[in-house]
Coordinates of C-alpha atoms in Angstrom, one line a residue:
Chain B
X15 CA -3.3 24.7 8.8
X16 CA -0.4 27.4 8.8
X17 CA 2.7 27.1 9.3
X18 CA 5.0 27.2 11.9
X19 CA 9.0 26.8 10.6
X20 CA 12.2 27.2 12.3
X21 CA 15.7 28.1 10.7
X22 CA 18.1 25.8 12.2
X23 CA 17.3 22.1 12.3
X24 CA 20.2 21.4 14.1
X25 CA 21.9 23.5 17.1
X26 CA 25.6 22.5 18.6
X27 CA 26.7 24.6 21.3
X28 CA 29.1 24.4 24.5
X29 CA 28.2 23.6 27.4
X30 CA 28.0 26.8 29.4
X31 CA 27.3 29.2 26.2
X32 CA 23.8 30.2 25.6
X33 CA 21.4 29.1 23.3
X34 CA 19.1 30.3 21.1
X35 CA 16.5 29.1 19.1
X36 CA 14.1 30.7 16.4
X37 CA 11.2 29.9 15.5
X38 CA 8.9 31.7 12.4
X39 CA 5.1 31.4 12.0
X40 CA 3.1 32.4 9.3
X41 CA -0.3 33.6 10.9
X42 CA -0.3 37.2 12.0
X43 CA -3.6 35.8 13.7
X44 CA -2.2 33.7 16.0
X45 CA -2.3 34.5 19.5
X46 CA -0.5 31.9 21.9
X47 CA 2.9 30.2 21.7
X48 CA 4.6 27.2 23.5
X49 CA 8.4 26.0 23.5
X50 CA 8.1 22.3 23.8
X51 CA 11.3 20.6 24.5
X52 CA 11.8 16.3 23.2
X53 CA 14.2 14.0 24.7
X54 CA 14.5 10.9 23.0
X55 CA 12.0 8.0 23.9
X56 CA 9.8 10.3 25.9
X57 CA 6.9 12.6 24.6
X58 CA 7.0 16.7 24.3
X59 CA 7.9 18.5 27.7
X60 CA 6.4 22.3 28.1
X61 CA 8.9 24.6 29.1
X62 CA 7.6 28.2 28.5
X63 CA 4.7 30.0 27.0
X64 CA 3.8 33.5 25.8
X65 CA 0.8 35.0 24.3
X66 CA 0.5 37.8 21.5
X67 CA -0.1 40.6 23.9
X68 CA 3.8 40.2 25.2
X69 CA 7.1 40.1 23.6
X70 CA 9.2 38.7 26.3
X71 CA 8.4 36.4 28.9
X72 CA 11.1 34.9 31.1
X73 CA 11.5 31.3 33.2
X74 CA 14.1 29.5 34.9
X75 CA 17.4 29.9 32.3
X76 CA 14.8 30.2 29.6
X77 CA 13.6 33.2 27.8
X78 CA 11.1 33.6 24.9
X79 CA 10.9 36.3 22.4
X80 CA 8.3 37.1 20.4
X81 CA 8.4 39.6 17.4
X82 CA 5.0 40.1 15.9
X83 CA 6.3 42.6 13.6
X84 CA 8.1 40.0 11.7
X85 CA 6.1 36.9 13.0
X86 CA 9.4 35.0 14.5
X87 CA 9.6 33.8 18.3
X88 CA 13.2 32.4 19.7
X89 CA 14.1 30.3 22.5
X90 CA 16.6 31.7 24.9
X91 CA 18.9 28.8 26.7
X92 CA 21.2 30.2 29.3
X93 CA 24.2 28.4 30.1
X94 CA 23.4 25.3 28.6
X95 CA 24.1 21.9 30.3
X96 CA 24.1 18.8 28.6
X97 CA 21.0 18.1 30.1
X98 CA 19.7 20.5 27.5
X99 CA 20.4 18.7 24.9
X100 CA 16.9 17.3 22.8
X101 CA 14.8 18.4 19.7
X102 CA 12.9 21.6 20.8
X103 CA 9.1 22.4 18.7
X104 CA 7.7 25.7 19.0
X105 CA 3.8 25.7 18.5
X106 CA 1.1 28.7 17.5
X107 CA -2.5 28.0 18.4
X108 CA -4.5 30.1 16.1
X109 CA -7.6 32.3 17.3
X110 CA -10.5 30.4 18.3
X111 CA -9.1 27.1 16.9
X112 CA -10.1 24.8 19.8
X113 CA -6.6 25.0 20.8
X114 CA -5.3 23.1 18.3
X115 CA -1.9 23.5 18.2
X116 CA 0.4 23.9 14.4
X117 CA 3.7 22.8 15.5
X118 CA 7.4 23.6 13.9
X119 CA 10.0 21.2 12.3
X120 CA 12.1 21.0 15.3
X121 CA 15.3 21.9 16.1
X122 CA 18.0 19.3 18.2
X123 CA 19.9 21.0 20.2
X124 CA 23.7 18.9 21.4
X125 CA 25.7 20.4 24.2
X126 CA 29.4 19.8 23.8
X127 CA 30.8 19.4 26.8
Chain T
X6 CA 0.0 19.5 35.3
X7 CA -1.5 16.2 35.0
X8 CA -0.2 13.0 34.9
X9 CA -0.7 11.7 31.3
X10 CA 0.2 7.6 30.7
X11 CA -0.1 5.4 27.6
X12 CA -0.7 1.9 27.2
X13 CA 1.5 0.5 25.5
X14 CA 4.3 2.1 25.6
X15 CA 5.8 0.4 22.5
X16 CA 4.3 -2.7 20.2
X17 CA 5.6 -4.5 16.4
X18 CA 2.0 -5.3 14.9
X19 CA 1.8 -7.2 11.7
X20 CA 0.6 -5.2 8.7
X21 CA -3.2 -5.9 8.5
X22 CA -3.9 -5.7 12.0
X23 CA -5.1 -3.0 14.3
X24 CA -4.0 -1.9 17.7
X25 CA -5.6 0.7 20.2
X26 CA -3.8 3.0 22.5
X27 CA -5.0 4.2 25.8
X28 CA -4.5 7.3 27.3
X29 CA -5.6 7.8 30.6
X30 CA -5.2 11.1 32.9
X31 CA -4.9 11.2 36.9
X32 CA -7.6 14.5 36.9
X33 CA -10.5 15.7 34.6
X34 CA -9.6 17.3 31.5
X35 CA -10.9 19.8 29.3
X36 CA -9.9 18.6 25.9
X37 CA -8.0 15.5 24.5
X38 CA -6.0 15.3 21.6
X39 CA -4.1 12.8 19.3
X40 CA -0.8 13.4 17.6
X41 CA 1.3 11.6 14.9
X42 CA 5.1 11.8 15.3
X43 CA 7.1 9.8 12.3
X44 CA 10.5 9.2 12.5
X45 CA 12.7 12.2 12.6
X46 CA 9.2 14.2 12.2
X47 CA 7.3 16.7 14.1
X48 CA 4.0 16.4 15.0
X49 CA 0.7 16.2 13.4
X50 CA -2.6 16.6 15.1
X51 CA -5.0 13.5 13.9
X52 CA -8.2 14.9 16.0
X53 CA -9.7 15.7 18.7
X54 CA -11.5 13.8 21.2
X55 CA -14.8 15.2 22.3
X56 CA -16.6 13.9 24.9
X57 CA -19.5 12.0 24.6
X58 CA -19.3 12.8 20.9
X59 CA -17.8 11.9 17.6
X60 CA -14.1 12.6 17.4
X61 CA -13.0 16.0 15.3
X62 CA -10.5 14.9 12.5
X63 CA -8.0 17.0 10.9
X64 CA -7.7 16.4 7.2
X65 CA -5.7 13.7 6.0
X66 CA -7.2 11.6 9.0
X67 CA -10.4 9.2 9.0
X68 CA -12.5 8.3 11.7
X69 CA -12.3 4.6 9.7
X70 CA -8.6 4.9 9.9
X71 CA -8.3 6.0 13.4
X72 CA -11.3 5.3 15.1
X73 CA -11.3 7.3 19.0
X74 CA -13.0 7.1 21.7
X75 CA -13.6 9.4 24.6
X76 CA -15.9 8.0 27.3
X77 CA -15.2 10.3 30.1
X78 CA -13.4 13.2 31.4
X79 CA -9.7 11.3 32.0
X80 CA -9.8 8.6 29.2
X81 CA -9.3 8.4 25.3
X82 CA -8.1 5.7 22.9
X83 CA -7.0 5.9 19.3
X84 CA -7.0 2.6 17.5
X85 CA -5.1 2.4 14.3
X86 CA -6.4 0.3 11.8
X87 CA -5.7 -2.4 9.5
X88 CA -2.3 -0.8 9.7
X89 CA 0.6 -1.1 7.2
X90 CA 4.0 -0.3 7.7
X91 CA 3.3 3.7 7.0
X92 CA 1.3 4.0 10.1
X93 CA 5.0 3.4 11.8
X94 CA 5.2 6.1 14.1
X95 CA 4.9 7.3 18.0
X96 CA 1.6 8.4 18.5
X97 CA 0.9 11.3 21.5
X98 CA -2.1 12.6 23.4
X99 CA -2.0 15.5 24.7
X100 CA -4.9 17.5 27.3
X101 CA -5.5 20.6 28.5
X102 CA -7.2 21.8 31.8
X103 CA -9.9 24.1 32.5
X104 CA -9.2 27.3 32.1
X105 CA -5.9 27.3 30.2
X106 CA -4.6 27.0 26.6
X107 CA -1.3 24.5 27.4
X108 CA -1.6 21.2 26.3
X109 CA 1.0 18.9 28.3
X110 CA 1.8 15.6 26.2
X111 CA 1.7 11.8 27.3
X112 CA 5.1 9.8 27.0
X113 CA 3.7 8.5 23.6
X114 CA 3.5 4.8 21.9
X115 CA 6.2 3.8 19.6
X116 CA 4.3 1.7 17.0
X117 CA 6.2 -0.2 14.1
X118 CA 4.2 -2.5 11.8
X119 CA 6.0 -5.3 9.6

């Protein structure tokens, strides 16, 4: 399958600063994206989505980007809490690929406090 | 989103053994999935689970290796087989509903074979 890398593996950041996380995929084909967020013991939490047709999509404290131009999507954290802290996966499903999803290396993210 | 548990949540197997996982959903699903996490890893889908049919396996993965079922609409299970300590890892389903593309995960089963 493609691809999907990020460029930080590891994140450190104050608590109260913003965040952000990138992501870079490899298929200009693929047309739906998910932030997954990883604490330790527990399995991947969705926190935001966005599909091909939008470059910005907005949640609670969260915002993702996506730049098809250049293929890279980034995770927007604002004013991180130590709660924040885990390894966050972006993920690419690829055009009618039955959903399967490609996901990234992973990025942990610690919150100073 | 669904309520996704695994059984068990955690197990030490002796090499040579097998153990299978169950992942069971409170509501009907559209599609099941199994995922490998290793240690420090991301994931890696092992296959799909269809239905009522033979299980869709991504390359690297063997339905002899990793045998799943999928009897019904809210149940899957992924035995691992005659396992060694390489097949060490937390292994994840995941589902999605009708109509949409997310897939929310299951807590996962932290596996370690001696």
């Amino acid at each position: 399958g493609e691809s999907v890398g990020l460029h930080l593996p590891t994140l450190s950041v104050q608590e109260g600063d913003n965040s952000i996380i990138n992501c870079a995929y490899s298929n200009s084909a693929s047309d739906y994206f998910i932030w997954y967020k990883q604490e330790s013991g527990k399995g991947p939490q969705f926190i935001i989505d966005i599909r091909s047709n939008m470059d910005k999509r907005q949640g609670q404290r969260v915002t993702v980007l996506l730049n098809k131009t250049v293929k890279h999507l980034s995770l927007q954290i604002a004013a991180t809490q130590p709660g924040d802290s885990a390894v966050y996966f972006c993920a690419e499903t690829l055009n009618n690929a039955g959903n399967m999803l490609t996901f990234g290396g992973g990025t942990r993210l610690m919150v100073k406090p | 989103s669904a309520v996704i548990s695994q059984k068990p949540s955690r197990d030490i197997c002796q090499r040579g053994t097998s153990l299978t996982i169950q992942c069971q959903v409170d509501s009907q699903v559209t599609m099941m999935f199994w995922y490998r996490q290793q240690p420090g890893q991301s994931l890696t889908l092992i296959a799909t689970a269809n239905q009522g049919s033979e299980a869709t396996y991504e390359s690297g993965f063997v339905i002899d290796k990793f045998p799943i079922s999928r009897p019904n609409l809210t149940f899957s299970t992924l035995t691992v087989s005659n396992m060694s300590p390489e097949d060490s890892s937390i292994y994840l389903c995941s589902v999605t509903g009708q109509g949409t593309d997310t897939q929310y995960f299951g807590p996962g089963t932290r596996l370690t074979v001696l």
